[in-house]
Coordinates of C-alpha atoms in Angstrom, one line a residue:
X1 CA -74.8 -22.2 84.2
X2 CA -77.0 -21.6 81.2
X3 CA -77.1 -22.2 77.5
X4 CA -76.1 -19.7 74.7
X5 CA -76.5 -19.9 70.9
X6 CA -76.0 -17.4 68.1
X7 CA -75.3 -16.7 64.4
X8 CA -73.2 -13.9 62.9
X9 CA -72.8 -13.1 59.3
X10 CA -71.1 -9.9 58.1
X11 CA -72.7 -10.3 54.7
X12 CA -76.1 -10.1 56.3
X13 CA -78.2 -12.8 58.1
X14 CA -81.4 -12.8 56.0
X15 CA -84.3 -15.2 56.6
X16 CA -86.3 -15.6 59.7
X17 CA -83.5 -15.2 62.3
X18 CA -85.8 -15.3 65.3
X19 CA -87.2 -18.6 64.2
X20 CA -83.8 -20.1 63.7
X21 CA -82.6 -18.8 67.1
X22 CA -85.7 -20.4 68.7
X23 CA -84.9 -23.7 67.2
X24 CA -81.3 -23.5 68.4
X25 CA -82.1 -22.5 71.9
X26 CA -84.9 -25.1 72.3
X27 CA -82.1 -27.7 72.1
X28 CA -80.6 -26.2 75.3
X29 CA -83.8 -26.2 77.5
X30 CA -82.1 -28.6 80.0
X31 CA -79.3 -26.0 80.5
X32 CA -81.7 -23.1 81.0
X33 CA -85.3 -24.0 81.9
X34 CA -86.1 -20.7 83.6
X35 CA -86.5 -18.5 80.6
X36 CA -85.2 -17.5 77.1
X37 CA -84.0 -14.2 75.6
X38 CA -83.1 -13.0 72.1
X39 CA -81.4 -10.2 70.3
X40 CA -80.9 -9.8 66.6
X41 CA -80.0 -7.2 64.0
X42 CA -78.8 -7.3 60.4
X43 CA -75.6 -9.2 61.2
X44 CA -76.0 -11.0 64.5
X45 CA -78.5 -13.2 66.3
X46 CA -78.1 -14.0 70.0
X47 CA -80.2 -16.5 72.1
X48 CA -80.0 -17.4 75.8
X49 CA -81.6 -20.2 77.9
X50 CA -81.4 -19.1 81.5
X51 CA -80.8 -21.1 84.7
X52 CA -81.5 -18.3 87.2
X53 CA -79.0 -18.3 90.1
X54 CA -78.0 -14.7 90.7
X55 CA -80.4 -11.8 90.5
X56 CA -83.4 -14.1 90.0
X57 CA -85.8 -11.2 89.1
X58 CA -83.6 -9.0 87.0
X59 CA -80.8 -11.1 85.4
X60 CA -82.5 -12.1 82.1
X61 CA -80.2 -12.0 79.0
X62 CA -79.1 -10.6 76.7
X63 CA -77.8 -7.8 78.9
X64 CA -76.6 -4.5 77.4
X65 CA -74.6 -1.4 78.4
X66 CA -76.0 2.1 79.1
X67 CA -76.8 2.9 75.4
X68 CA -77.5 -0.6 74.2
X69 CA -74.5 -0.6 71.9
X70 CA -73.0 -3.7 73.6
X71 CA -75.0 -6.9 74.0
X72 CA -73.8 -9.9 75.9
X73 CA -75.0 -13.5 76.4
X74 CA -73.2 -15.6 78.9
X75 CA -73.1 -19.2 80.3
X76 CA -71.5 -19.5 83.7
X77 CA -70.6 -17.5 86.7
X78 CA -68.3 -14.6 87.5
X79 CA -67.4 -15.3 91.2
X80 CA -65.6 -12.0 91.8
X81 CA -68.5 -9.9 90.4
X82 CA -69.2 -8.2 93.7
X83 CA -65.7 -6.6 93.8
X84 CA -65.7 -5.9 90.0
X85 CA -69.1 -4.2 90.3
X86 CA -67.8 -1.9 93.1
X87 CA -64.8 -1.0 91.0
X88 CA -66.9 -0.2 87.9
X89 CA -69.4 1.9 89.9
X90 CA -66.4 3.9 91.1
X91 CA -65.4 4.4 87.5
X92 CA -68.9 5.9 86.6
X93 CA -70.6 2.9 85.1
X94 CA -74.4 2.6 85.6
X95 CA -76.0 -0.8 86.3
X96 CA -79.6 -1.7 85.7
X97 CA -79.4 -5.2 87.2
X98 CA -77.6 -6.9 90.1
X99 CA -76.4 -9.8 87.9
X100 CA -72.8 -10.9 87.4
X101 CA -73.5 -10.8 83.6
X102 CA -73.8 -7.0 83.6
X103 CA -70.2 -6.7 85.0
X104 CA -69.0 -8.3 81.8
X105 CA -70.6 -5.5 79.7
X106 CA -69.0 -2.7 81.6
X107 CA -65.6 -4.4 82.0
X108 CA -65.5 -4.7 78.2
X109 CA -66.3 -1.0 77.9
X110 CA -63.7 -0.1 80.4
X111 CA -60.8 -2.4 79.4
X112 CA -61.6 -3.6 75.9
X113 CA -61.0 -7.3 74.7
X114 CA -58.4 -7.9 77.5
X115 CA -61.1 -7.5 80.2
X116 CA -61.3 -11.3 80.5
X117 CA -58.1 -11.4 82.5
X118 CA -59.9 -9.7 85.4
X119 CA -62.5 -12.4 85.7
X120 CA -62.5 -15.2 88.3
X121 CA -65.0 -17.6 87.1
X122 CA -66.2 -20.3 84.7
X123 CA -67.7 -19.0 81.5
X124 CA -68.5 -19.0 77.8
X125 CA -69.2 -15.4 76.7
X126 CA -70.4 -13.9 73.5
X127 CA -70.3 -10.1 73.1
X128 CA -71.7 -8.1 70.2
X129 CA -70.2 -4.6 69.8
X130 CA -72.5 -2.7 67.4
X131 CA -70.2 0.3 67.1
X132 CA -67.2 -1.8 66.0
X133 CA -69.4 -4.4 64.3
X134 CA -67.5 -7.3 65.9
X135 CA -68.3 -10.4 67.8
X136 CA -66.1 -11.5 70.7
X137 CA -66.3 -14.9 72.3
X138 CA -64.4 -16.2 75.4
X139 CA -64.1 -19.5 77.1
X140 CA -62.9 -19.9 80.7
X141 CA -59.3 -20.8 81.5
X142 CA -59.7 -24.5 82.1
X143 CA -62.7 -25.5 80.1
X144 CA -65.6 -25.8 82.6
X145 CA -68.1 -24.1 80.3
X146 CA -68.4 -25.5 76.8
X147 CA -68.5 -23.4 73.6
X148 CA -68.7 -24.8 70.0
X149 CA -68.8 -23.2 66.6
X150 CA -69.0 -23.9 62.9
X151 CA -68.0 -21.6 60.1
X152 CA -69.4 -21.6 56.6
X153 CA -68.1 -18.7 54.4
X154 CA -68.8 -15.5 56.2
X155 CA -71.2 -17.1 58.7
X156 CA -70.4 -18.4 62.1
X157 CA -72.9 -20.4 64.2
X158 CA -72.1 -21.1 67.8
X159 CA -73.7 -22.7 70.9
X160 CA -73.1 -24.2 74.3
X161 CA -73.7 -27.6 72.9
X162 CA -73.4 -28.9 69.3
X163 CA -77.0 -29.9 69.2
X164 CA -77.9 -26.2 69.3
X165 CA -75.7 -25.5 66.2
X166 CA -77.2 -28.3 64.0
X167 CA -80.6 -26.7 63.3
X168 CA -78.8 -23.6 61.8
X169 CA -76.5 -25.6 59.4
X170 CA -77.4 -26.2 55.8
X171 CA -76.4 -29.8 56.0
X172 CA -75.8 -32.3 58.9
X173 CA -72.1 -32.7 59.6
X174 CA -70.4 -36.1 58.9
X175 CA -68.3 -38.2 61.3
X176 CA -64.9 -36.7 62.0
X177 CA -62.9 -40.0 61.8
X178 CA -59.7 -38.3 62.9
X179 CA -61.4 -37.1 66.0
X180 CA -62.8 -40.6 66.7
X181 CA -59.2 -41.9 66.4
X182 CA -58.1 -39.3 68.9
X183 CA -60.9 -40.1 71.3
X184 CA -60.0 -43.8 71.2
X185 CA -56.5 -42.7 72.4
X186 CA -56.8 -39.7 74.7
X187 CA -60.5 -40.3 75.8
X188 CA -61.5 -37.1 74.0
X189 CA -60.8 -35.5 70.6
X190 CA -57.7 -33.3 70.5
X191 CA -58.9 -29.7 70.9
X192 CA -60.4 -28.0 69.0
X193 CA -61.8 -31.1 67.2
X194 CA -65.2 -32.7 67.8
X195 CA -66.8 -35.9 66.5
X196 CA -68.8 -33.7 64.1
X197 CA -66.9 -32.8 61.0
X198 CA -66.6 -29.0 60.6
X199 CA -67.7 -28.3 64.2
X200 CA -65.0 -27.1 66.7
X201 CA -64.7 -26.1 70.3
X202 CA -63.2 -22.8 71.3
X203 CA -60.3 -24.3 73.4
X204 CA -60.1 -23.4 77.2
X205 CA -58.2 -20.2 77.8
X206 CA -58.9 -18.9 74.3
X207 CA -60.8 -16.0 72.8
X208 CA -62.2 -15.3 69.4
X209 CA -62.7 -12.0 67.6
X210 CA -64.7 -11.9 64.4
X211 CA -65.6 -8.9 62.1
X212 CA -65.9 -8.2 58.5
X213 CA -62.2 -8.8 58.0
X214 CA -62.3 -12.3 59.3
X215 CA -61.8 -14.4 62.5
X216 CA -58.9 -14.3 64.9
X217 CA -58.5 -16.9 67.7
X218 CA -55.9 -16.4 70.4
X219 CA -54.9 -17.7 73.8
X220 CA -55.2 -15.4 76.8
X221 CA -54.2 -17.9 79.6
X222 CA -52.4 -21.2 80.0
X223 CA -50.9 -23.4 82.7
X224 CA -47.3 -22.5 83.2
X225 CA -44.6 -24.0 85.4
X226 CA -41.1 -23.0 86.6
X227 CA -38.2 -23.5 84.2
X228 CA -35.5 -23.1 86.8
X229 CA -35.1 -23.9 90.5
X230 CA -35.3 -20.3 91.8
X231 CA -38.8 -19.9 90.3
X232 CA -40.4 -22.4 92.8
X233 CA -42.0 -21.1 96.0
X234 CA -39.3 -21.4 98.7
X235 CA -41.3 -20.9 101.9
X236 CA -41.5 -23.7 104.5
X237 CA -44.0 -26.5 104.2
X238 CA -45.9 -25.0 107.1
X239 CA -46.2 -21.6 105.5
X240 CA -47.1 -23.0 102.1
X241 CA -49.8 -25.3 103.6
X242 CA -51.3 -22.2 105.3
X243 CA -51.2 -20.2 102.1
X244 CA -52.9 -23.1 100.2
X245 CA -55.6 -23.3 102.9
X246 CA -56.2 -19.6 102.7
X247 CA -56.5 -19.7 98.9
X248 CA -58.9 -22.7 99.0
X249 CA -61.1 -21.1 101.6
X250 CA -61.4 -18.0 99.5
X251 CA -62.0 -20.0 96.3
X252 CA -64.8 -21.8 98.1
X253 CA -66.2 -18.6 99.7
X254 CA -66.7 -16.8 96.5
X255 CA -68.2 -20.0 94.9
X256 CA -70.9 -20.0 97.6
X257 CA -72.2 -16.7 96.3
X258 CA -75.7 -17.3 95.0
X259 CA -79.3 -16.3 95.3
X260 CA -80.3 -20.0 95.5
X261 CA -79.0 -22.7 98.0
X262 CA -75.7 -24.3 97.2
X263 CA -74.9 -27.9 98.0
X264 CA -71.8 -30.1 97.6
X265 CA -70.9 -33.5 96.2
X266 CA -69.4 -35.9 98.7
X267 CA -67.7 -39.0 97.2
X268 CA -65.9 -40.1 100.3
X269 CA -62.5 -39.2 98.8
X270 CA -60.1 -36.6 100.0
X271 CA -61.1 -33.7 97.6
X272 CA -64.8 -33.6 98.2
X273 CA -64.3 -34.1 101.9
X274 CA -61.9 -31.1 101.9
X275 CA -64.6 -29.0 100.3
X276 CA -67.3 -30.1 102.8
X277 CA -64.9 -29.4 105.6
X278 CA -64.2 -25.9 104.3
X279 CA -67.9 -25.1 104.0
X280 CA -68.5 -26.4 107.5
X281 CA -65.6 -24.7 109.2
X282 CA -65.1 -21.5 107.1
X283 CA -68.6 -20.3 106.0
X284 CA -72.1 -19.8 107.3
X285 CA -73.6 -21.7 104.5
X286 CA -76.0 -24.5 105.3
X287 CA -74.2 -27.8 104.7
X288 CA -76.2 -30.0 102.2
X289 CA -74.4 -32.9 100.6
X290 CA -75.2 -35.5 97.9
X291 CA -73.5 -38.8 96.9
X292 CA -73.6 -42.0 94.9
X293 CA -73.6 -45.5 96.1
X294 CA -73.0 -48.7 94.1
X295 CA -74.3 -52.2 94.5
X296 CA -70.8 -53.6 93.8
X297 CA -68.8 -53.5 97.0
X298 CA -65.5 -52.9 95.2
X299 CA -66.9 -49.6 93.7
X300 CA -68.9 -48.3 96.7
X301 CA -67.5 -45.6 99.0
X302 CA -70.5 -45.2 101.3
X303 CA -68.6 -46.0 104.5
X304 CA -66.2 -43.1 103.9
X305 CA -69.1 -40.8 103.0
X306 CA -70.8 -41.7 106.3
X307 CA -67.6 -40.9 108.2
X308 CA -67.5 -37.4 106.9
X309 CA -71.3 -36.9 107.4
X310 CA -70.9 -38.0 111.0
X311 CA -68.1 -35.6 111.5
X312 CA -69.7 -32.5 110.1
X313 CA -73.4 -33.3 110.6
X314 CA -74.5 -32.6 107.1
X315 CA -78.0 -33.0 105.8
X316 CA -77.2 -35.7 103.3
X317 CA -79.0 -37.4 100.3
X318 CA -77.7 -40.4 98.4
X319 CA -78.7 -42.3 95.2
X320 CA -77.9 -45.9 94.7
X321 CA -76.8 -46.9 91.2
X322 CA -77.2 -50.4 89.9
X323 CA -76.0 -52.1 86.7
X324 CA -79.6 -51.9 85.4
X325 CA -79.6 -48.1 86.0
X326 CA -76.5 -47.8 83.9
X327 CA -78.1 -49.7 81.0
X328 CA -81.4 -47.9 81.3
X329 CA -79.9 -44.4 81.2
X330 CA -77.0 -45.0 78.8
X331 CA -78.6 -43.8 75.6
X332 CA -79.8 -40.5 77.0
X333 CA -76.4 -40.0 78.6
X334 CA -74.8 -40.2 75.1
X335 CA -77.4 -37.7 73.8
X336 CA -76.0 -35.3 76.4
X337 CA -72.3 -36.1 76.0
X338 CA -72.5 -35.7 72.1
X339 CA -69.5 -38.0 72.0
X340 CA -68.6 -41.7 72.7
X341 CA -67.3 -42.6 76.1
X342 CA -64.9 -45.3 77.2
X343 CA -66.3 -46.0 80.6
X344 CA -69.9 -45.8 81.9
X345 CA -68.8 -43.4 84.8
X346 CA -70.8 -40.4 83.4
X347 CA -74.1 -42.3 83.8
X348 CA -74.2 -42.3 87.6
X349 CA -73.1 -38.7 87.6
X350 CA -76.3 -37.8 85.7
X351 CA -78.3 -39.8 88.3
X352 CA -76.5 -37.8 91.0
X353 CA -77.3 -34.4 89.4
X354 CA -80.9 -35.6 89.1
X355 CA -81.0 -36.3 92.8
X356 CA -79.7 -32.8 93.5
X357 CA -82.4 -31.2 91.3
X358 CA -85.1 -33.3 92.9
X359 CA -84.1 -31.8 96.2
X360 CA -84.6 -28.2 94.8
X361 CA -80.9 -27.5 94.5
X362 CA -79.5 -25.9 91.4
X363 CA -75.9 -25.5 92.4
X364 CA -73.3 -27.8 93.9
X365 CA -69.6 -27.6 94.7
X366 CA -67.4 -30.4 93.4
X367 CA -63.8 -31.5 94.1
X368 CA -62.9 -32.0 90.4
X369 CA -59.5 -30.6 89.5
X370 CA -57.7 -31.3 92.8
X371 CA -55.9 -34.3 91.3
X372 CA -54.6 -32.4 88.3
X373 CA -53.7 -29.3 90.3
X374 CA -52.2 -30.8 93.4
X375 CA -50.8 -34.1 92.1
X376 CA -53.2 -36.8 93.0
X377 CA -53.5 -39.2 90.1
X378 CA -51.9 -42.6 89.9
X379 CA -50.6 -41.6 86.5
X380 CA -48.2 -39.2 88.3
X381 CA -47.1 -42.0 90.7
X382 CA -46.5 -44.2 87.7
X383 CA -44.4 -41.5 86.1
X384 CA -42.3 -41.1 89.2
X385 CA -41.7 -44.9 89.4
X386 CA -41.0 -45.2 85.7
X387 CA -38.5 -42.3 85.8
X388 CA -36.9 -43.9 88.9
X389 CA -36.9 -47.3 87.1
X390 CA -35.5 -45.8 83.8
X391 CA -32.4 -44.7 85.8
X392 CA -31.8 -48.4 86.5
X393 CA -33.7 -50.5 84.0
X394 CA -32.4 -53.8 85.4
X395 CA -33.7 -53.1 88.9
X396 CA -36.2 -55.7 90.3
X397 CA -37.1 -53.4 93.2
X398 CA -38.2 -50.4 91.3
X399 CA -40.9 -51.9 89.1
X400 CA -42.1 -53.8 92.2
X401 CA -43.3 -50.4 93.6
X402 CA -46.0 -50.4 90.9
X403 CA -47.9 -53.2 92.7
X404 CA -48.5 -50.8 95.6
X405 CA -50.5 -48.6 93.3
X406 CA -53.0 -51.2 92.1
X407 CA -54.2 -53.4 94.9
X408 CA -57.5 -53.7 93.1
X409 CA -56.0 -54.9 89.8
X410 CA -58.1 -57.5 88.0
X411 CA -55.2 -59.9 87.6
X412 CA -54.2 -62.9 89.7
X413 CA -51.5 -62.1 92.3
X414 CA -49.1 -64.5 90.6
X415 CA -49.4 -62.6 87.3
X416 CA -49.7 -59.1 88.6
X417 CA -46.0 -58.3 88.9
X418 CA -45.2 -59.5 85.4
X419 CA -48.3 -57.7 84.0
X420 CA -47.2 -54.4 85.5
X421 CA -43.6 -54.8 84.3
X422 CA -44.8 -55.4 80.8
X423 CA -47.4 -52.6 80.9
X424 CA -45.3 -49.8 82.4
X425 CA -41.9 -50.9 81.1
X426 CA -42.3 -49.4 77.7
X427 CA -40.0 -46.5 76.5
X428 CA -37.8 -46.7 79.6
X429 CA -34.9 -45.9 77.4
X430 CA -36.5 -42.5 76.5
X431 CA -37.6 -40.9 79.8
X432 CA -37.3 -37.4 78.3
X433 CA -40.0 -38.0 75.7
X434 CA -42.5 -35.1 76.1
X435 CA -45.4 -37.6 76.5
X436 CA -43.4 -40.2 78.5
X437 CA -45.9 -40.1 81.4
X438 CA -49.0 -40.9 79.3
X439 CA -47.6 -43.5 76.8
X440 CA -48.8 -46.5 78.8
X441 CA -52.4 -45.2 79.2
X442 CA -52.7 -44.0 75.6
X443 CA -51.2 -47.3 74.3
X444 CA -53.8 -49.3 76.2
X445 CA -56.7 -47.1 75.2
X446 CA -55.6 -47.2 71.6
X447 CA -56.2 -51.0 71.6
X448 CA -59.9 -50.1 71.2
X449 CA -59.0 -49.1 67.6
X450 CA -58.3 -52.7 66.7
X451 CA -62.1 -53.0 66.2
X452 CA -62.2 -50.2 63.6
X453 CA -63.4 -51.3 60.2
X454 CA -60.8 -51.5 57.5
X455 CA -62.4 -48.5 55.8
X456 CA -62.0 -46.4 58.8
X457 CA -58.4 -47.6 59.4
X458 CA -57.6 -46.6 55.8
X459 CA -58.6 -43.0 56.4
X460 CA -56.6 -42.5 59.5
X461 CA -53.3 -40.6 59.2
X462 CA -50.8 -38.9 61.4
X463 CA -48.9 -39.8 64.6
X464 CA -51.1 -39.0 67.6
X465 CA -48.1 -38.8 69.9
X466 CA -46.6 -36.1 67.7
X467 CA -50.0 -34.3 67.5
X468 CA -49.9 -33.8 71.3
X469 CA -46.2 -33.0 71.3
X470 CA -46.8 -30.2 68.8
X471 CA -49.4 -28.7 71.1
X472 CA -47.1 -28.4 74.1
X473 CA -45.7 -25.0 75.0
X474 CA -42.1 -24.4 73.8
X475 CA -40.8 -24.0 77.3
X476 CA -42.4 -27.4 78.4
X477 CA -39.1 -29.1 77.6
X478 CA -37.6 -27.3 80.5
X479 CA -40.3 -28.2 83.0
X480 CA -39.9 -30.9 85.6
X481 CA -41.3 -34.2 84.3
X482 CA -44.0 -34.2 87.0
X483 CA -45.2 -30.8 85.9
X484 CA -45.2 -31.9 82.3
X485 CA -47.4 -34.9 83.2
X486 CA -49.8 -32.5 85.0
X487 CA -50.1 -30.3 81.9
X488 CA -50.8 -33.2 79.7
X489 CA -53.5 -34.5 82.1
X490 CA -55.1 -31.1 82.4
X491 CA -55.2 -30.6 78.6
X492 CA -56.4 -34.0 77.6
X493 CA -58.4 -36.1 80.1
X494 CA -59.5 -33.2 82.3
X495 CA -60.6 -30.7 79.7
X496 CA -61.7 -33.1 77.1
X497 CA -63.5 -35.7 79.2
X498 CA -63.8 -35.1 82.9
X499 CA -65.1 -31.5 82.7
X500 CA -67.2 -32.3 79.7
X501 CA -68.7 -35.8 79.3
X502 CA -68.5 -36.5 83.0
X503 CA -68.8 -32.9 84.3
X504 CA -70.8 -30.1 82.6
X505 CA -72.9 -32.4 80.5
X506 CA -74.1 -34.6 83.3
X507 CA -74.7 -31.7 85.6
X508 CA -76.6 -29.6 83.0
X509 CA -78.6 -32.7 82.0
X510 CA -80.5 -32.1 85.2
X511 CA -80.2 -28.2 85.1
X512 CA -77.6 -28.2 87.9
X513 CA -74.6 -25.9 87.9
X514 CA -71.3 -27.4 89.2
X515 CA -68.6 -25.1 90.8
X516 CA -65.0 -26.1 91.1
X517 CA -62.9 -24.4 93.8
X518 CA -59.8 -26.4 93.1
X519 CA -59.9 -24.9 89.5
X520 CA -59.8 -21.3 90.7
X521 CA -57.0 -19.9 88.6
X522 CA -55.3 -18.4 91.7
X523 CA -55.1 -21.9 93.2
X524 CA -53.7 -23.3 89.9
X525 CA -51.1 -20.6 89.6
X526 CA -50.0 -21.1 93.2
X527 CA -49.9 -24.8 92.9
X528 CA -47.9 -24.7 89.7
X529 CA -45.1 -22.9 91.6
X530 CA -44.9 -25.6 94.3
X531 CA -41.9 -27.9 94.2
X532 CA -43.2 -31.3 92.8
X533 CA -42.0 -33.1 96.0
X534 CA -44.6 -31.1 98.0
X535 CA -47.4 -32.3 95.7
X536 CA -46.3 -36.0 95.9
X537 CA -43.9 -36.8 98.7
X538 CA -42.4 -40.2 97.8
X539 CA -45.7 -41.9 96.7
X540 CA -47.9 -39.9 99.0
X541 CA -50.3 -38.0 96.7
X542 CA -51.5 -34.5 97.3
X543 CA -49.1 -34.2 100.2
X544 CA -49.5 -30.5 100.8
X545 CA -53.3 -30.6 100.6
X546 CA -53.2 -33.2 103.3
X547 CA -50.8 -31.1 105.4
X548 CA -53.1 -28.1 104.8
X549 CA -56.5 -29.7 105.5
X550 CA -55.9 -33.0 107.1
X551 CA -56.7 -31.7 110.6
X552 CA -60.3 -31.1 109.5
X553 CA -60.9 -34.6 108.2
X554 CA -61.2 -38.1 109.7
X555 CA -57.9 -39.9 109.6
X556 CA -59.4 -42.8 107.7
X557 CA -60.1 -40.4 104.8
X558 CA -56.7 -38.7 104.9
X559 CA -54.9 -42.0 105.0
X560 CA -57.0 -44.2 102.7
X561 CA -55.6 -45.6 99.5
X562 CA -56.8 -43.4 96.6
X563 CA -59.7 -45.1 94.8
X564 CA -60.5 -43.9 91.3
X565 CA -64.2 -43.2 90.7
X566 CA -65.5 -46.2 88.6
X567 CA -68.9 -47.6 87.6
X568 CA -69.9 -51.0 86.3
X569 CA -69.1 -51.4 82.6
X570 CA -69.7 -54.7 80.7
X571 CA -71.9 -56.3 83.4
X572 CA -74.4 -53.4 82.9
X573 CA -75.2 -54.5 79.4
X574 CA -75.0 -58.3 79.5
X575 CA -77.7 -59.4 82.0
X576 CA -80.5 -61.8 81.7
X577 CA -82.7 -59.0 80.4
X578 CA -80.5 -56.6 78.4
X579 CA -82.1 -53.5 76.9
X580 CA -83.1 -54.0 73.2
X581 CA -80.6 -51.3 72.0
X582 CA -77.6 -53.4 73.1
X583 CA -78.3 -56.3 70.7
X584 CA -79.7 -54.0 68.0
X585 CA -76.7 -51.7 67.8
X586 CA -74.1 -54.5 68.2
X587 CA -75.8 -56.5 65.4
X588 CA -74.0 -57.1 62.1
X589 CA -76.6 -55.0 60.3
X590 CA -76.2 -52.0 62.6
X591 CA -72.4 -52.2 62.6
X592 CA -72.5 -52.4 58.8
X593 CA -74.8 -49.4 58.7
X594 CA -72.4 -47.2 60.7
X595 CA -69.4 -48.6 58.9
X596 CA -67.2 -47.7 61.8
X597 CA -66.3 -51.1 63.3
X598 CA -65.4 -54.6 62.0
X599 CA -68.5 -56.5 62.6
X600 CA -66.8 -59.9 62.9
X601 CA -64.3 -58.7 65.5
X602 CA -67.1 -57.0 67.5
X603 CA -69.1 -60.3 67.4
X604 CA -66.1 -62.1 68.7
X605 CA -65.9 -59.7 71.6
X606 CA -69.6 -60.1 72.3
X607 CA -69.2 -63.9 72.3
X608 CA -66.2 -63.6 74.7
X609 CA -68.3 -61.5 77.0
X610 CA -71.2 -63.9 77.0
X611 CA -68.8 -66.7 77.8
X612 CA -67.6 -64.7 80.8
X613 CA -64.1 -64.4 79.6
X614 CA -63.9 -60.6 79.2
X615 CA -62.9 -59.0 82.5
X616 CA -59.9 -56.7 81.8
X617 CA -59.7 -52.9 81.2
X618 CA -59.1 -53.5 77.5
X619 CA -62.3 -55.5 77.0
X620 CA -64.4 -53.1 79.1
X621 CA -63.1 -50.0 77.4
X622 CA -63.6 -51.6 73.9
X623 CA -67.2 -52.7 74.6
X624 CA -68.3 -49.3 76.1
X625 CA -66.4 -47.4 73.4
X626 CA -68.0 -49.4 70.6
X627 CA -71.5 -49.4 72.1
X628 CA -71.4 -45.7 72.9
X629 CA -70.1 -44.9 69.4
X630 CA -73.0 -46.9 67.9
X631 CA -75.5 -45.0 70.1
X632 CA -73.9 -41.7 69.2
X633 CA -74.0 -42.5 65.5
X634 CA -77.7 -43.6 65.8
X635 CA -78.6 -40.4 67.6
X636 CA -76.8 -37.9 65.5
X637 CA -75.8 -39.4 62.1
X638 CA -78.7 -41.7 61.1

C-alpha cells in the first residue's frame, strides 16, 4: 500500500500548492518510503508516497490516461489487474506502465464512475477528471485502505491518514467528544466520524464525487444476506466445502501477485494456518512466515505455530514481545493509530511488521476477516446460546453452555457461572432487538465512560444503540440473527478497529502491506449465502472452513479451542520501572489539562492497580482506554 493526499477547491486553490502538498505527503513517509509524486492545476493538488510493489521501475504516481486528461493517485492493490489489463487492451486502450494503477485510469475511461464494481482489491483511489472538472474518490468494499477528508467551504482536503490533512487546515481540529463516546462503546467511532472534529472517513464501500455543484457520497457495495430460505445455497456440505476451497485458493493466488517477495503471518490459529497451507499446497511461491510470541504463557501460541512450521517446512521468523516492549512502543503506536485503543494488542502487531520489514519483505498475507465472514468469533456463539436461552429463560442448562466458551476467564470457578449468567442474561426478553448480539459487549465496554469528566458527560447526547440501529439496512430485520450479528461485527469492530488500529496502521508503520484473502468480496458474497448452521454447527465455529481445509492442517490446530489474540495490558505499565509518560499523563495536572476524565476516579483506579486488585476486563480496558486517550490528546491536541 502507499499514501495519498490532496486538495480540491473549485473556487481556485491559490497559494503555494506544491509546498502544501509536500508538507502533507511528508506525514505519510512510513506508508511510502520509495518515492513521491505530485500533480496540481488551478483546482486540484494530488500527492503520492509510494511503496513500490508492482512495476518497480515504471509505477510512479500520479498516473494518467493517453492524453493526460485523467490523473489518478491510489493507495492499495488491484489484484485482478492482469485480467482487466488484457480486457482494456482488447478495447483499444494504450498503456505506458505495467502497474495496476494504470488499469484504474482506463477502466474509468471505459465505464465511467461505476468502474469500481469491476475491481477485486483493497484501495483508496482519487481520480481527477480535467474535462469534467470533477474529483472522484473510492474506498474498498470492507475498509482495508483508509481514506479521510475535511471540508471547509468549497475546499476539500483528503489523505490516507489524518496527520496528512492537518498541515493543510487553517486551524487544528478539536476533540470530537461524540466520537470518543462511540469509541468507548464500539471500540471505534461510528463511521464516518473520527476523533478529530470536522474530519471524516469515507466509509468502506462508498464513493464520493465532487465538482463545482457540490459533493455527493453514495454506497456502491455492502454486505447482504438472504431474506428467505430459498436464497441460501442448497448444495451438499461436500460440494460447498469444495467451492469454498476453490474460492479461497483463487483469492490467495491473486494476492500473491507481486514484483517483490510475499510472506505470511502465522499466529498458530486456524485462519493463518489455512493461508499458509494454501500457499504451500496450491502455489509455487516461496513459503516465508512471521509470528509473535509472548512471555506470558496464557497469551503465547508458539507451540501451535511450530506445529504448522514443522508440517509445511516454512522459513520462519519470530519476535518475542514482553510487557516492557508494550510500554516502550505504546506512544508511537498511538501516533500511528490516531485514535485511543482499549487493549494493547496493536503494539505487538507493529513489532511484527517491523520484523517483516527487517527481513526485506514488504508484503504479507494475513488471516484477518475469516472470523467475520465464516462465523468464528465467540460473540456469535454467545448470540446462539442467548437466543437458545431466551426461548426458555428459566433454564439452568442453557446458560451453563457459556462456561464452555471461556475456560480462560479471570474469575474463580465458583463465581464463573453466576458471573456469566449476569453478564449475558441481559435483554433475554427482547431477542429480536437489532443489536441483541452485541449488547453485552457494548455494555461492558461502555463502563469505561464512568471515568469521563462531568464536563464531557454533560456534552454527550443520543442513544448509541439507536445510532447503530439507524445504520442497518432496511432488510436486516428479515435476516437470520446470526447474519445480523456478522453484519454488526463487520461494520463496527472489524472496519473501525481491527482493519485500522490493529491492521493497516500497524502494518504501514513499518512500510509493510497486508493482504487479506478472506476479505475477497467473492468469498464474502459466497459465505453470506451459506446457511448459518454451516458456519457454526452447534458451537463448532467456522465449520465449513474446517471441512474445506482441515485435511491440510495438523489435527491439533483444527480441533483447538479458539483463543482470541491478546497482549498484556495493565502489567505493561505498572512495573518497578514504568516509563515516565505513564505517571505524567495519569497525573491530576495532565488529566485536568485534557479535561476528558475525572481525575479523582482515575487516581482511584491507579491506586487499585498498584494494590494488585485490578485484574478484570473492565479495569484493563479502562486503564488502556484512559492512558491511550491521554497519549492521543498529548500528541494531537496539545
